[in-house]
Amino acid sequence: MSLEKIDLPLLKVISETAGAPGFEKKVRHLLIDTLKDVVDEFYVDNMGNLITIKKSNTSDAKKFMLAAHMDEIGFMVKHIDDNGYIRFQTLGGFDPKTLTSLRVKVHGKKDLLGVMGCKPIHSMSAAERSKVVTNEEYFIDCGLSKEEVEKHVKIGDSITRWQELDLVGDLINGKSLDDRVCVYALVEIMKTLKDKDIPVDVYGVFTVQEEVGLRGAQVAAHGVSPDYGIALDVTVANDIPGLAPQDYVTSMGKGASVKHFDGGTICDRRMVAHLESVAERNEITSQPEVLPFGGTDTANIQRMPKNGSIAGAISIPMRYLHQTTEMAHPVDVVAMIDLVVNSILEVEKGDWSY
């Protein structure tokens, strides 16, 4: 069973550690502590990306960059009113309807637990009931006076959603699995490669600020300048009631998806072919992905190296993306790890010619 191959305590702490865009320090330190004795080298660039390196024994080895973003969608404090209610700036894309009664943590001198509030339906006019509530209509209630809130919180502090990771049936359920489930996968990939003789230098990069414009990957890919690259991210699994099969994008439990296209990238056909061949040779469950919207770090991995890179992406199908809680299938997580590891070990089998 794939669930037995998942280190749930590690995934849980990665999921639950706060790290809004621009505020990734806690999760970065967690990853350094987890990988410092696993990789050959690591460093943090000026943007805050964590770059971990597993070296090849081959001289003049090419560089293979793997990237998973460690930031999560979140908020920033922008105002504290006279009654202690906090107004916020969103950091990343939110569907406003998912904010109602959402539990959050406000990260100041001391973490404060809060609840997203808005006008209750009993107090709405008929016109208000018929319209969608906007982000600007929400506030955060920490149950404290203005004076008490300001002892711990100031303008510019970060806010993240709060929820514990758990299992719902056979599925993994928690907050910020975009992209923490892939952060977990990348940790396991670097652990798996630790004692293997690999034909390329592997750069396992945990990027920052993906949720606000793929910013960290732009700097990291320019700095590493890889020959090959794969972004590890989640994708839409619309295998739910009310949607037609042609709109599913991917389905959970059918393996990691090999991306062909998203709103920011046409994946290099050579990398797509390599990933598909590796999956077939090694009997790794996979599925194709064409995502008509959105984007991932793939775009900057492909474009920012001096000569560009041969880049693609592998995704974990996810239900309820950017909603209050997100859901992933253990089969897909294990498939991502296996596919990436074997793609590196077998990189010399790929046809990289034009």
Short mmCIF file of C-alpha atoms in Angstrom, two decimals:
data_model
loop_
_atom_site.label_atom_id
_atom_site.label_comp_id
_atom_site.label_asym_id
_atom_site.label_seq_id
_atom_site.Cartn_x
_atom_site.Cartn_y
_atom_site.Cartn_z
CA MET A 1 0.00 0.00 0.00
CA SER A 2 1.44 3.39 -0.99
CA LEU A 3 0.46 5.02 2.32
CA GLU A 4 2.98 2.80 4.09
CA LYS A 5 5.71 4.39 1.97
CA ILE A 6 4.83 7.90 3.18
CA ASP A 7 6.59 9.37 6.21
CA LEU A 8 3.42 10.97 7.58
CA PRO A 9 5.06 12.64 10.62
CA LEU A 10 7.52 14.41 8.32
CA LEU A 11 4.81 15.39 5.83
CA LYS A 12 2.69 16.64 8.72
CA VAL A 13 5.35 18.98 10.10
CA ILE A 14 6.20 20.25 6.61
CA SER A 15 2.52 20.97 5.92
CA GLU A 16 1.86 22.67 9.24
CA THR A 17 4.98 24.87 9.39
CA ALA A 18 4.16 28.47 8.50
CA GLY A 19 5.71 30.07 5.42
CA ALA A 20 3.73 32.71 3.55
CA PRO A 21 5.44 34.26 0.50
CA GLY A 22 8.36 36.34 1.72
CA PHE A 23 8.15 34.73 5.18
CA GLU A 24 9.61 31.27 4.50
CA LYS A 25 12.23 31.31 7.29
CA LYS A 26 10.64 28.66 9.53
CA VAL A 27 10.09 26.11 6.78
CA ARG A 28 13.52 26.83 5.30
CA HIS A 29 15.19 26.10 8.66
CA LEU A 30 13.13 22.92 9.00
CA LEU A 31 14.38 21.75 5.60
CA ILE A 32 17.99 22.64 6.39
CA ASP A 33 17.81 20.61 9.60
CA THR A 34 16.24 17.71 7.68
CA LEU A 35 18.74 17.65 4.79
CA LYS A 36 22.03 19.06 6.10
CA ASP A 37 23.45 15.56 6.70
CA VAL A 38 21.90 14.11 3.55
CA VAL A 39 23.24 16.33 0.76
CA ASP A 40 26.84 17.12 -0.22
CA GLU A 41 26.35 20.88 -0.08
CA PHE A 42 23.66 23.46 0.53
CA TYR A 43 23.35 27.22 0.51
CA VAL A 44 20.70 29.93 0.68
CA ASP A 45 20.75 32.61 -2.03
CA ASN A 46 19.95 36.28 -1.49
CA MET A 47 16.30 35.74 -2.40
CA GLY A 48 15.90 33.03 0.27
CA ASN A 49 15.82 29.96 -1.96
CA LEU A 50 17.38 26.88 -0.36
CA ILE A 51 19.65 25.07 -2.81
CA THR A 52 20.73 21.54 -1.83
CA ILE A 53 23.24 19.64 -3.95
CA LYS A 54 24.02 15.97 -4.55
CA LYS A 55 27.22 15.68 -6.58
CA SER A 56 27.99 13.19 -9.32
CA ASN A 57 31.29 11.33 -9.34
CA THR A 58 31.55 12.19 -13.03
CA SER A 59 33.86 15.04 -13.97
CA ASP A 60 32.20 17.90 -15.85
CA ALA A 61 28.77 16.51 -14.96
CA LYS A 62 25.76 18.41 -16.23
CA LYS A 63 23.34 20.06 -13.82
CA PHE A 64 19.82 18.77 -13.18
CA MET A 65 17.61 21.14 -11.18
CA LEU A 66 14.55 20.00 -9.26
CA ALA A 67 12.34 22.69 -7.74
CA ALA A 68 9.48 22.65 -5.25
CA HIS A 69 8.21 25.90 -3.78
CA MET A 70 8.17 26.13 -0.01
CA ASP A 71 5.92 29.17 0.30
CA GLU A 72 2.18 28.85 0.87
CA ILE A 73 -0.66 31.23 0.09
CA GLY A 74 -1.18 33.56 3.03
CA PHE A 75 -1.81 37.12 4.14
CA MET A 76 -0.12 40.21 5.54
CA VAL A 77 -1.44 42.48 8.30
CA LYS A 78 -2.30 45.90 6.85
CA HIS A 79 -4.54 47.47 9.52
CA ILE A 80 -5.68 46.92 13.12
CA ASP A 81 -8.92 48.77 13.87
CA ASP A 82 -10.09 50.28 17.16
CA ASN A 83 -11.82 47.03 18.16
CA GLY A 84 -8.80 44.83 17.47
CA TYR A 85 -10.01 43.42 14.15
CA ILE A 86 -7.24 42.86 11.63
CA ARG A 87 -7.53 43.74 7.95
CA PHE A 88 -5.14 42.00 5.59
CA GLN A 89 -3.45 41.93 2.21
CA THR A 90 -3.65 38.58 0.40
CA LEU A 91 -0.37 36.92 -0.60
CA GLY A 92 -1.34 34.61 -3.45
CA GLY A 93 -4.64 33.69 -5.04
CA PHE A 94 -7.68 33.04 -2.88
CA ASP A 95 -11.27 32.12 -3.66
CA PRO A 96 -13.05 34.48 -1.26
CA LYS A 97 -15.85 32.05 -0.43
CA THR A 98 -13.29 29.70 1.16
CA LEU A 99 -12.31 32.30 3.77
CA THR A 100 -15.53 32.21 5.81
CA SER A 101 -14.79 31.10 9.39
CA LEU A 102 -11.27 30.03 8.36
CA ARG A 103 -8.90 29.59 11.29
CA VAL A 104 -5.61 31.44 10.87
CA LYS A 105 -2.44 32.17 12.80
CA VAL A 106 -1.13 35.72 12.95
CA HIS A 107 2.65 35.56 13.26
CA GLY A 108 3.90 38.46 15.36
CA LYS A 109 6.09 38.53 18.45
CA LYS A 110 3.72 35.80 19.56
CA ASP A 111 1.48 33.70 17.31
CA LEU A 112 -2.18 34.61 17.75
CA LEU A 113 -4.98 32.27 16.69
CA GLY A 114 -7.72 34.04 14.80
CA VAL A 115 -10.88 33.47 12.78
CA MET A 116 -11.82 35.03 9.45
CA GLY A 117 -15.07 36.90 9.88
CA CYS A 118 -17.52 38.77 7.69
CA LYS A 119 -21.10 40.03 7.98
CA PRO A 120 -23.38 37.06 8.86
CA ILE A 121 -26.19 36.15 6.48
CA HIS A 122 -28.79 37.19 9.09
CA SER A 123 -27.58 40.78 8.75
CA MET A 124 -27.35 40.90 4.96
CA SER A 125 -29.83 42.60 2.69
CA ALA A 126 -31.38 40.62 -0.15
CA ALA A 127 -28.94 42.26 -2.56
CA GLU A 128 -25.96 41.39 -0.37
CA ARG A 129 -27.03 37.75 -0.14
CA SER A 130 -27.03 37.42 -3.91
CA LYS A 131 -23.47 38.67 -4.47
CA VAL A 132 -20.12 37.05 -3.80
CA VAL A 133 -18.31 38.31 -0.72
CA THR A 134 -14.96 39.87 -1.64
CA ASN A 135 -11.61 39.52 0.14
CA GLU A 136 -11.89 43.13 1.28
CA GLU A 137 -15.04 42.38 3.30
CA TYR A 138 -13.27 39.88 5.55
CA PHE A 139 -11.44 40.64 8.78
CA ILE A 140 -9.61 38.56 11.38
CA ASP A 141 -10.98 38.25 14.89
CA CYS A 142 -8.36 37.23 17.48
CA GLY A 143 -10.76 37.67 20.39
CA LEU A 144 -8.60 40.45 21.83
CA SER A 145 -8.75 44.21 22.22
CA LYS A 146 -6.73 46.52 20.00
CA GLU A 147 -4.28 47.07 22.85
CA GLU A 148 -3.72 43.34 23.36
CA VAL A 149 -3.37 42.63 19.65
CA GLU A 150 -0.81 45.41 19.24
CA LYS A 151 1.33 43.99 22.03
CA HIS A 152 2.12 41.10 19.69
CA VAL A 153 1.23 42.13 16.13
CA LYS A 154 2.24 45.00 13.85
CA ILE A 155 1.55 46.07 10.30
CA GLY A 156 3.48 43.85 7.89
CA ASP A 157 3.35 40.65 9.96
CA SER A 158 2.40 37.48 8.14
CA ILE A 159 -0.73 35.37 8.53
CA THR A 160 -1.23 31.75 7.50
CA ARG A 161 -4.12 29.33 7.51
CA TRP A 162 -4.20 26.91 10.43
CA GLN A 163 -5.20 23.29 10.09
CA GLU A 164 -3.66 19.97 11.09
CA LEU A 165 -2.76 17.37 8.48
CA ASP A 166 -4.76 14.17 8.77
CA LEU A 167 -6.06 11.25 6.75
CA VAL A 168 -9.56 11.29 5.31
CA GLY A 169 -10.23 7.73 4.30
CA ASP A 170 -7.15 6.72 2.31
CA LEU A 171 -6.29 10.29 1.30
CA ILE A 172 -3.97 12.94 2.71
CA ASN A 173 -5.84 16.04 3.82
CA GLY A 174 -4.45 19.31 5.14
CA LYS A 175 -3.55 22.92 4.47
CA SER A 176 -0.94 24.10 1.98
CA LEU A 177 -0.34 20.74 0.34
CA ASP A 178 0.28 23.12 -2.55
CA ASP A 179 3.20 22.81 -2.55
CA ARG A 180 4.25 21.19 0.73
CA VAL A 181 3.42 17.69 -0.50
CA CYS A 182 5.98 18.25 -3.29
CA VAL A 183 8.44 19.76 -0.81
CA TYR A 184 8.09 16.48 1.08
CA ALA A 185 8.60 14.54 -2.17
CA LEU A 186 11.77 16.50 -2.96
CA VAL A 187 13.13 15.77 0.53
CA GLU A 188 12.53 12.05 -0.05
CA ILE A 189 14.13 12.27 -3.51
CA MET A 190 17.32 13.80 -2.09
CA LYS A 191 17.39 11.13 0.63
CA THR A 192 16.99 8.37 -1.97
CA LEU A 193 19.82 9.77 -4.10
CA LYS A 194 22.20 10.13 -1.14
CA ASP A 195 24.05 6.83 -1.63
CA LYS A 196 23.52 6.42 -5.36
CA ASP A 197 26.05 6.95 -8.13
CA ILE A 198 24.34 9.54 -10.31
CA PRO A 199 25.35 10.78 -13.79
CA VAL A 200 24.49 14.44 -13.12
CA ASP A 201 24.83 16.96 -10.32
CA VAL A 202 21.39 17.25 -8.76
CA TYR A 203 20.27 20.61 -7.41
CA GLY A 204 17.27 20.16 -5.13
CA VAL A 205 15.90 23.69 -4.87
CA PHE A 206 13.20 24.81 -2.45
CA THR A 207 11.99 28.06 -3.93
CA VAL A 208 10.34 31.10 -2.36
CA GLN A 209 7.52 33.38 -3.47
CA GLU A 210 6.10 31.08 -6.15
CA GLU A 211 2.55 31.96 -5.15
CA VAL A 212 3.07 35.65 -5.97
CA GLY A 213 4.67 35.29 -9.38
CA LEU A 214 7.28 32.48 -9.52
CA ARG A 215 9.82 34.95 -8.16
CA GLY A 216 12.21 32.68 -6.28
CA ALA A 217 12.64 30.28 -9.20
CA GLN A 218 13.64 33.18 -11.43
CA VAL A 219 16.65 33.90 -9.22
CA ALA A 220 17.47 30.26 -8.46
CA ALA A 221 17.37 29.08 -12.06
CA HIS A 222 19.56 32.00 -13.12
CA GLY A 223 22.04 31.20 -10.34
CA VAL A 224 22.16 27.43 -10.84
CA SER A 225 21.86 27.64 -14.65
CA PRO A 226 20.91 23.98 -15.07
CA ASP A 227 21.06 21.90 -18.23
CA TYR A 228 17.92 19.99 -17.25
CA GLY A 229 15.09 20.96 -14.95
CA ILE A 230 11.86 19.61 -13.48
CA ALA A 231 9.39 21.60 -11.40
CA LEU A 232 7.53 19.60 -8.77
CA ASP A 233 4.12 21.05 -8.07
CA VAL A 234 0.49 20.12 -7.67
CA THR A 235 -2.19 20.36 -10.31
CA VAL A 236 -5.96 20.40 -10.56
CA ALA A 237 -7.81 17.14 -10.05
CA ASN A 238 -11.34 17.94 -11.12
CA ASP A 239 -12.56 14.34 -10.74
CA ILE A 240 -15.49 15.53 -8.68
CA PRO A 241 -19.27 15.83 -9.21
CA GLY A 242 -20.44 18.52 -11.60
CA LEU A 243 -17.53 18.40 -14.02
CA ALA A 244 -17.21 16.52 -17.30
CA PRO A 245 -14.27 14.14 -17.85
CA GLN A 246 -12.74 16.47 -20.45
CA ASP A 247 -12.43 19.09 -17.70
CA TYR A 248 -10.76 16.86 -15.11
CA VAL A 249 -7.17 17.87 -16.10
CA THR A 250 -6.02 14.95 -13.90
CA SER A 251 -7.57 12.34 -11.62
CA MET A 252 -6.35 11.39 -8.17
CA GLY A 253 -4.90 7.93 -7.66
CA LYS A 254 -3.82 7.48 -11.27
CA GLY A 255 -0.22 8.47 -10.68
CA ALA A 256 1.91 11.57 -10.97
CA SER A 257 1.13 13.67 -14.01
CA VAL A 258 3.64 14.52 -16.72
CA LYS A 259 2.92 18.08 -17.74
CA HIS A 260 2.69 19.01 -21.42
CA PHE A 261 1.36 22.56 -21.07
CA ASP A 262 0.23 25.19 -18.60
CA GLY A 263 -0.47 28.90 -18.76
CA GLY A 264 3.23 29.73 -18.53
CA THR A 265 5.06 26.89 -20.27
CA ILE A 266 5.08 24.51 -23.18
CA CYS A 267 7.20 21.76 -21.67
CA ASP A 268 10.23 20.69 -23.68
CA ARG A 269 9.16 17.73 -25.79
CA ARG A 270 12.45 15.96 -25.07
CA MET A 271 11.82 16.09 -21.32
CA VAL A 272 8.22 14.98 -21.76
CA ALA A 273 9.37 12.00 -23.86
CA HIS A 274 12.06 11.13 -21.32
CA LEU A 275 9.62 11.17 -18.39
CA GLU A 276 7.06 9.09 -20.26
CA SER A 277 9.71 6.55 -21.30
CA VAL A 278 11.07 6.28 -17.75
CA ALA A 279 7.57 5.75 -16.37
CA GLU A 280 6.89 3.00 -18.91
CA ARG A 281 10.23 1.21 -18.41
CA ASN A 282 9.91 1.23 -14.63
CA GLU A 283 6.15 0.56 -14.49
CA ILE A 284 5.52 3.82 -12.63
CA THR A 285 1.91 4.92 -12.72
CA SER A 286 1.57 8.24 -14.53
CA GLN A 287 -0.91 10.33 -16.51
CA PRO A 288 -0.64 13.23 -18.96
CA GLU A 289 -1.51 16.79 -17.96
CA VAL A 290 -2.63 19.74 -20.06
CA LEU A 291 -3.46 22.63 -17.72
CA PRO A 292 -5.17 25.49 -19.60
CA PHE A 293 -4.46 28.07 -16.90
CA GLY A 294 -2.03 28.86 -14.10
CA GLY A 295 1.70 28.35 -14.07
CA THR A 296 4.58 26.81 -12.14
CA ASP A 297 8.29 27.30 -11.55
CA THR A 298 8.84 25.39 -14.81
CA ALA A 299 8.60 28.66 -16.73
CA ASN A 300 11.61 30.21 -15.03
CA ILE A 301 13.60 26.97 -14.90
CA GLN A 302 13.20 26.82 -18.67
CA ARG A 303 13.97 30.46 -19.46
CA MET A 304 16.35 31.90 -16.87
CA PRO A 305 19.55 29.83 -17.38
CA LYS A 306 22.02 31.52 -19.74
CA ASN A 307 21.24 29.11 -22.57
CA GLY A 308 17.84 27.99 -21.30
CA SER A 309 17.28 24.49 -19.98
CA ILE A 310 15.52 21.33 -21.11
CA ALA A 311 12.64 21.65 -18.68
CA GLY A 312 9.44 19.90 -17.78
CA ALA A 313 7.19 19.35 -14.79
CA ILE A 314 5.73 16.52 -12.76
CA SER A 315 2.57 17.21 -10.79
CA ILE A 316 0.60 15.61 -7.98
CA PRO A 317 -3.14 15.75 -8.74
CA MET A 318 -4.98 17.63 -6.00
CA ARG A 319 -8.59 18.27 -5.11
CA TYR A 320 -9.76 21.57 -3.59
CA LEU A 321 -6.66 23.49 -4.69
CA HIS A 322 -6.23 26.86 -2.89
CA GLN A 323 -9.28 26.11 -0.77
CA THR A 324 -9.59 25.71 3.00
CA THR A 325 -8.21 22.19 2.91
CA GLU A 326 -6.47 20.29 0.12
CA MET A 327 -6.41 16.58 -0.68
CA ALA A 328 -3.82 14.30 -2.28
CA HIS A 329 -3.51 10.55 -2.93
CA PRO A 330 -0.50 8.64 -1.53
CA VAL A 331 -0.21 6.68 -4.80
CA ASP A 332 0.49 9.90 -6.68
CA VAL A 333 3.05 11.11 -4.13
CA VAL A 334 5.02 7.87 -4.29
CA ALA A 335 4.79 7.90 -8.10
CA MET A 336 6.33 11.40 -8.20
CA ILE A 337 9.27 10.31 -6.05
CA ASP A 338 9.89 7.16 -8.09
CA LEU A 339 9.57 8.96 -11.42
CA VAL A 340 11.99 11.74 -10.51
CA VAL A 341 14.60 9.39 -9.04
CA ASN A 342 14.54 7.10 -12.07
CA SER A 343 14.54 10.04 -14.49
CA ILE A 344 17.83 11.19 -12.96
CA LEU A 345 19.38 7.73 -12.84
CA GLU A 346 18.42 7.15 -16.48
CA VAL A 347 19.10 10.63 -17.83
CA GLU A 348 21.71 9.25 -20.23
CA LYS A 349 19.03 7.10 -21.86
CA GLY A 350 17.12 10.20 -22.93
CA ASP A 351 17.21 11.50 -26.48
CA TRP A 352 18.21 15.12 -25.96
CA SER A 353 18.90 15.90 -29.61
CA TYR A 354 16.78 18.23 -31.72
#
